[in-house]
Amino acid sequence: MAVIELGVTVLDCPDPRALAAFYAEMLGWRVAEDEDDEEWVEVEGPRGRTLAFQRVAEGYRPPSWPGQERPQQLHLDFDVRPADIDEAEAKVIRLGAKLVQPDDGIRDFRVYLDPAGHPFCLCMCER
């Protein structure tokens, strides 16, 4: 075991519970039970994977992707089999994501913004 291991990835947002629900539904994970905490909400997945969402009480400004006025600083990549990419896209859009860069036959990923404006990619790869 390494001395240092990656723990949880945390995304700032104005509504942690809503953004946690988006990612939980998208990934088939579950929102951790702590309905009293509106400042920090975690989504738990397999093998101890966790995404957390932290409230920014005032002045939240989402990244301005693809521009650099407010750089993304971080984005999430999610693997999807090429045969499932259209189904995955329909799901994330139904959940509130916005497609901002489709694959163009050259790229093997599509870029979206989650409901709080964070960029993420659905990356086509065989798993």
PDB file of C-alpha atoms in Angstrom:
ATOM      1  CA  MET A   1       0.000   0.000   0.000  1.00  0.00           C
ATOM      2  CA  ALA A   2       1.247   3.461  -0.909  1.00  0.00           C
ATOM      3  CA  VAL A   3       1.838   5.998   1.812  1.00  0.00           C
ATOM      4  CA  ILE A   4      -0.584   8.334   0.053  1.00  0.00           C
ATOM      5  CA  GLU A   5      -3.716   7.166  -1.778  1.00  0.00           C
ATOM      6  CA  LEU A   6      -6.381   9.140  -3.591  1.00  0.00           C
ATOM      7  CA  GLY A   7      -9.418   9.551  -1.397  1.00  0.00           C
ATOM      8  CA  VAL A   8     -12.579  11.304  -2.512  1.00  0.00           C
ATOM      9  CA  THR A   9     -13.010  13.669  -5.460  1.00  0.00           C
ATOM     10  CA  VAL A  10     -15.028  16.746  -4.458  1.00  0.00           C
ATOM     11  CA  LEU A  11     -16.946  19.119  -6.719  1.00  0.00           C
ATOM     12  CA  ASP A  12     -18.056  22.573  -5.571  1.00  0.00           C
ATOM     13  CA  CYS A  13     -21.634  23.457  -6.452  1.00  0.00           C
ATOM     14  CA  PRO A  14     -24.605  25.517  -5.270  1.00  0.00           C
ATOM     15  CA  ASP A  15     -26.819  22.474  -4.469  1.00  0.00           C
ATOM     16  CA  PRO A  16     -24.885  19.374  -3.314  1.00  0.00           C
ATOM     17  CA  ARG A  17     -27.945  17.157  -2.942  1.00  0.00           C
ATOM     18  CA  ALA A  18     -29.179  17.875  -6.486  1.00  0.00           C
ATOM     19  CA  LEU A  19     -25.773  17.335  -8.086  1.00  0.00           C
ATOM     20  CA  ALA A  20     -25.232  14.148  -6.055  1.00  0.00           C
ATOM     21  CA  ALA A  21     -28.580  12.850  -7.329  1.00  0.00           C
ATOM     22  CA  PHE A  22     -27.512  13.574 -10.928  1.00  0.00           C
ATOM     23  CA  TYR A  23     -24.255  11.600 -10.629  1.00  0.00           C
ATOM     24  CA  ALA A  24     -25.817   8.792  -8.568  1.00  0.00           C
ATOM     25  CA  GLU A  25     -28.464   8.217 -11.239  1.00  0.00           C
ATOM     26  CA  MET A  26     -25.957   8.580 -14.068  1.00  0.00           C
ATOM     27  CA  LEU A  27     -23.561   6.012 -12.593  1.00  0.00           C
ATOM     28  CA  GLY A  28     -26.024   3.711 -10.854  1.00  0.00           C
ATOM     29  CA  TRP A  29     -24.388   4.555  -7.507  1.00  0.00           C
ATOM     30  CA  ARG A  30     -26.141   5.576  -4.308  1.00  0.00           C
ATOM     31  CA  VAL A  31     -26.327   8.813  -2.362  1.00  0.00           C
ATOM     32  CA  ALA A  32     -24.903   8.268   1.130  1.00  0.00           C
ATOM     33  CA  GLU A  33     -27.453   8.614   3.903  1.00  0.00           C
ATOM     34  CA  ASP A  34     -27.059  11.889   5.823  1.00  0.00           C
ATOM     35  CA  GLU A  35     -30.116  13.946   5.024  1.00  0.00           C
ATOM     36  CA  ASP A  36     -29.215  16.549   7.672  1.00  0.00           C
ATOM     37  CA  ASP A  37     -26.033  17.716   5.940  1.00  0.00           C
ATOM     38  CA  GLU A  38     -26.830  20.118   3.112  1.00  0.00           C
ATOM     39  CA  GLU A  39     -23.225  21.335   2.854  1.00  0.00           C
ATOM     40  CA  TRP A  40     -21.563  18.006   1.898  1.00  0.00           C
ATOM     41  CA  VAL A  41     -23.164  15.043   0.125  1.00  0.00           C
ATOM     42  CA  GLU A  42     -21.389  11.873  -1.008  1.00  0.00           C
ATOM     43  CA  VAL A  43     -22.208   9.364  -3.731  1.00  0.00           C
ATOM     44  CA  GLU A  44     -20.825   5.878  -3.136  1.00  0.00           C
ATOM     45  CA  GLY A  45     -19.860   3.432  -5.859  1.00  0.00           C
ATOM     46  CA  PRO A  46     -18.138   0.071  -6.182  1.00  0.00           C
ATOM     47  CA  ARG A  47     -14.749  -0.700  -4.652  1.00  0.00           C
ATOM     48  CA  GLY A  48     -14.921   2.276  -2.311  1.00  0.00           C
ATOM     49  CA  ARG A  49     -15.170   4.890  -5.030  1.00  0.00           C
ATOM     50  CA  THR A  50     -16.716   8.112  -3.800  1.00  0.00           C
ATOM     51  CA  LEU A  51     -17.666  11.439  -5.326  1.00  0.00           C
ATOM     52  CA  ALA A  52     -18.525  14.260  -2.957  1.00  0.00           C
ATOM     53  CA  PHE A  53     -20.322  17.543  -3.520  1.00  0.00           C
ATOM     54  CA  GLN A  54     -19.649  20.624  -1.399  1.00  0.00           C
ATOM     55  CA  ARG A  55     -21.880  23.686  -1.209  1.00  0.00           C
ATOM     56  CA  VAL A  56     -20.543  27.065  -2.253  1.00  0.00           C
ATOM     57  CA  ALA A  57     -22.921  29.307  -0.346  1.00  0.00           C
ATOM     58  CA  GLU A  58     -22.396  32.522  -2.282  1.00  0.00           C
ATOM     59  CA  GLY A  59     -20.995  33.478  -5.629  1.00  0.00           C
ATOM     60  CA  TYR A  60     -20.706  30.062  -7.229  1.00  0.00           C
ATOM     61  CA  ARG A  61     -19.483  30.493 -10.785  1.00  0.00           C
ATOM     62  CA  PRO A  62     -19.281  27.409 -12.990  1.00  0.00           C
ATOM     63  CA  PRO A  63     -16.343  26.928 -15.347  1.00  0.00           C
ATOM     64  CA  SER A  64     -16.700  28.560 -18.762  1.00  0.00           C
ATOM     65  CA  TRP A  65     -15.805  25.609 -20.941  1.00  0.00           C
ATOM     66  CA  PRO A  66     -14.221  25.681 -23.467  1.00  0.00           C
ATOM     67  CA  GLY A  67     -13.103  29.249 -22.741  1.00  0.00           C
ATOM     68  CA  GLN A  68     -10.618  30.234 -20.076  1.00  0.00           C
ATOM     69  CA  GLU A  69     -12.510  33.099 -18.436  1.00  0.00           C
ATOM     70  CA  ARG A  70     -13.261  30.689 -15.577  1.00  0.00           C
ATOM     71  CA  PRO A  71     -11.042  27.627 -16.229  1.00  0.00           C
ATOM     72  CA  GLN A  72     -12.428  24.152 -15.636  1.00  0.00           C
ATOM     73  CA  GLN A  73      -9.527  23.209 -13.293  1.00  0.00           C
ATOM     74  CA  LEU A  74     -10.897  19.655 -13.176  1.00  0.00           C
ATOM     75  CA  HIS A  75     -13.110  17.435 -15.257  1.00  0.00           C
ATOM     76  CA  LEU A  76     -14.356  13.879 -14.972  1.00  0.00           C
ATOM     77  CA  ASP A  77     -14.010  11.196 -17.655  1.00  0.00           C
ATOM     78  CA  PHE A  78     -16.457   8.291 -17.745  1.00  0.00           C
ATOM     79  CA  ASP A  79     -15.815   5.201 -19.868  1.00  0.00           C
ATOM     80  CA  VAL A  80     -18.598   3.956 -22.155  1.00  0.00           C
ATOM     81  CA  ARG A  81     -18.501   1.136 -24.698  1.00  0.00           C
ATOM     82  CA  PRO A  82     -18.819   2.612 -28.222  1.00  0.00           C
ATOM     83  CA  ALA A  83     -21.977   0.562 -28.838  1.00  0.00           C
ATOM     84  CA  ASP A  84     -23.587   2.222 -25.765  1.00  0.00           C
ATOM     85  CA  ILE A  85     -22.562   5.847 -26.364  1.00  0.00           C
ATOM     86  CA  ASP A  86     -25.920   7.040 -27.728  1.00  0.00           C
ATOM     87  CA  GLU A  87     -27.800   5.389 -24.851  1.00  0.00           C
ATOM     88  CA  ALA A  88     -25.383   6.933 -22.337  1.00  0.00           C
ATOM     89  CA  GLU A  89     -25.780  10.348 -23.955  1.00  0.00           C
ATOM     90  CA  ALA A  90     -29.565  10.141 -23.859  1.00  0.00           C
ATOM     91  CA  LYS A  91     -29.388   9.236 -20.175  1.00  0.00           C
ATOM     92  CA  VAL A  92     -27.134  12.123 -19.100  1.00  0.00           C
ATOM     93  CA  ILE A  93     -29.174  14.624 -21.121  1.00  0.00           C
ATOM     94  CA  ARG A  94     -32.415  13.294 -19.596  1.00  0.00           C
ATOM     95  CA  LEU A  95     -30.814  13.805 -16.166  1.00  0.00           C
ATOM     96  CA  GLY A  96     -29.951  17.441 -16.939  1.00  0.00           C
ATOM     97  CA  ALA A  97     -26.560  17.464 -18.681  1.00  0.00           C
ATOM     98  CA  LYS A  98     -25.916  19.603 -21.734  1.00  0.00           C
ATOM     99  CA  LEU A  99     -23.890  18.372 -24.722  1.00  0.00           C
ATOM    100  CA  VAL A 100     -21.257  21.000 -25.584  1.00  0.00           C
ATOM    101  CA  GLN A 101     -18.925  19.062 -27.899  1.00  0.00           C
ATOM    102  CA  PRO A 102     -20.066  15.995 -29.830  1.00  0.00           C
ATOM    103  CA  ASP A 103     -17.617  13.464 -31.190  1.00  0.00           C
ATOM    104  CA  ASP A 104     -16.903  14.355 -34.790  1.00  0.00           C
ATOM    105  CA  GLY A 105     -15.797  10.987 -36.109  1.00  0.00           C
ATOM    106  CA  ILE A 106     -12.219  11.826 -35.121  1.00  0.00           C
ATOM    107  CA  ARG A 107     -12.527  12.259 -31.354  1.00  0.00           C
ATOM    108  CA  ASP A 108     -13.520   9.275 -29.235  1.00  0.00           C
ATOM    109  CA  PHE A 109     -15.243  11.337 -26.546  1.00  0.00           C
ATOM    110  CA  ARG A 110     -18.140  13.732 -26.102  1.00  0.00           C
ATOM    111  CA  VAL A 111     -18.088  16.687 -23.702  1.00  0.00           C
ATOM    112  CA  TYR A 112     -21.036  17.690 -21.504  1.00  0.00           C
ATOM    113  CA  LEU A 113     -21.760  20.125 -18.703  1.00  0.00           C
ATOM    114  CA  ASP A 114     -23.436  18.720 -15.592  1.00  0.00           C
ATOM    115  CA  PRO A 115     -26.380  20.635 -14.070  1.00  0.00           C
ATOM    116  CA  ALA A 116     -23.964  22.836 -12.059  1.00  0.00           C
ATOM    117  CA  GLY A 117     -21.795  23.576 -15.120  1.00  0.00           C
ATOM    118  CA  HIS A 118     -18.841  21.210 -14.523  1.00  0.00           C
ATOM    119  CA  PRO A 119     -17.472  19.684 -17.721  1.00  0.00           C
ATOM    120  CA  PHE A 120     -17.319  15.893 -18.021  1.00  0.00           C
ATOM    121  CA  CYS A 121     -16.672  13.496 -20.869  1.00  0.00           C
ATOM    122  CA  LEU A 122     -18.206  10.252 -22.009  1.00  0.00           C
ATOM    123  CA  CYS A 123     -15.164   8.461 -23.448  1.00  0.00           C
ATOM    124  CA  MET A 124     -15.685   5.612 -25.884  1.00  0.00           C
ATOM    125  CA  CYS A 125     -13.513   2.648 -25.002  1.00  0.00           C
ATOM    126  CA  GLU A 126     -13.830  -1.094 -24.781  1.00  0.00           C
ATOM    127  CA  ARG A 127     -13.828  -2.207 -21.157  1.00  0.00           C
TER     128      ARG A 127
END
